[in-house]
Amino acid sequence: MGAKGTVLKRVRQSRKANAKNKHYKSIVKSATKKVLNETKKEEALKIAGSAFSAIDKVASKGIIHKNKAANQKARISKHLNNLK
């Protein structure tokens, strides 16, 4: 098998990891967009909880950096504070 087999295995592993990471990043983007597109404060607050938990979950898995997670949560909070 040798080095060639190892390279092929790494390619398989990285494709699998890439697909998983893409899935989780997509979930975070969707949750964030839902909150930022909401214009009613009550509705936005309901959606924000699930968005925050999605962001925290993805950051804890190491898919996004903790600082990026904090920035996204701050962005959502700023939007919530500006709603009436």
GROMACS .gro file of C-alpha atoms in nm, residues 1 6 11-13 16 19 23 29 31 34 38 42 44 46 53-54 65 67 69-72 76-79 82-83:
model
   29
    1MET     CA    1   0.000   0.000   0.000
    6THR     CA    2  -0.196   0.707   0.274
   11VAL     CA    3  -0.804   1.288   0.055
   12ARG     CA    4  -1.108   1.081   0.159
   13GLN     CA    5  -1.084   1.209   0.516
   16LYS     CA    6  -1.559   1.409   0.452
   19ALA     CA    7  -1.858   1.833   0.382
   23HIS     CA    8  -2.292   2.184   0.659
   29LYS     CA    9  -2.519   3.150   0.816
   31ALA     CA   10  -2.962   3.122   1.148
   34LYS     CA   11  -3.296   3.483   0.975
   38GLU     CA   12  -3.632   4.011   1.105
   42GLU     CA   13  -4.032   3.989   1.958
   44ALA     CA   14  -3.614   3.839   1.635
   46LYS     CA   15  -3.717   3.415   1.961
   53SER     CA   16  -2.685   2.818   2.033
   54ALA     CA   17  -2.598   2.720   1.674
   65HIS     CA   18  -1.290   3.035   1.553
   67ASN     CA   19  -1.353   3.513   1.800
   69ALA     CA   20  -1.839   3.331   1.690
   70ALA     CA   21  -1.818   3.625   1.930
   71ASN     CA   22  -1.824   3.872   1.640
   72GLN     CA   23  -2.133   3.709   1.490
   76ILE     CA   24  -2.688   3.984   1.613
   77SER     CA   25  -2.706   4.160   1.952
   78LYS     CA   26  -2.643   4.496   1.790
   79HIS     CA   27  -2.926   4.429   1.546
   82ASN     CA   28  -3.154   4.864   1.722
   83LEU     CA   29  -3.499   4.710   1.672
   0.00000   0.00000   0.00000
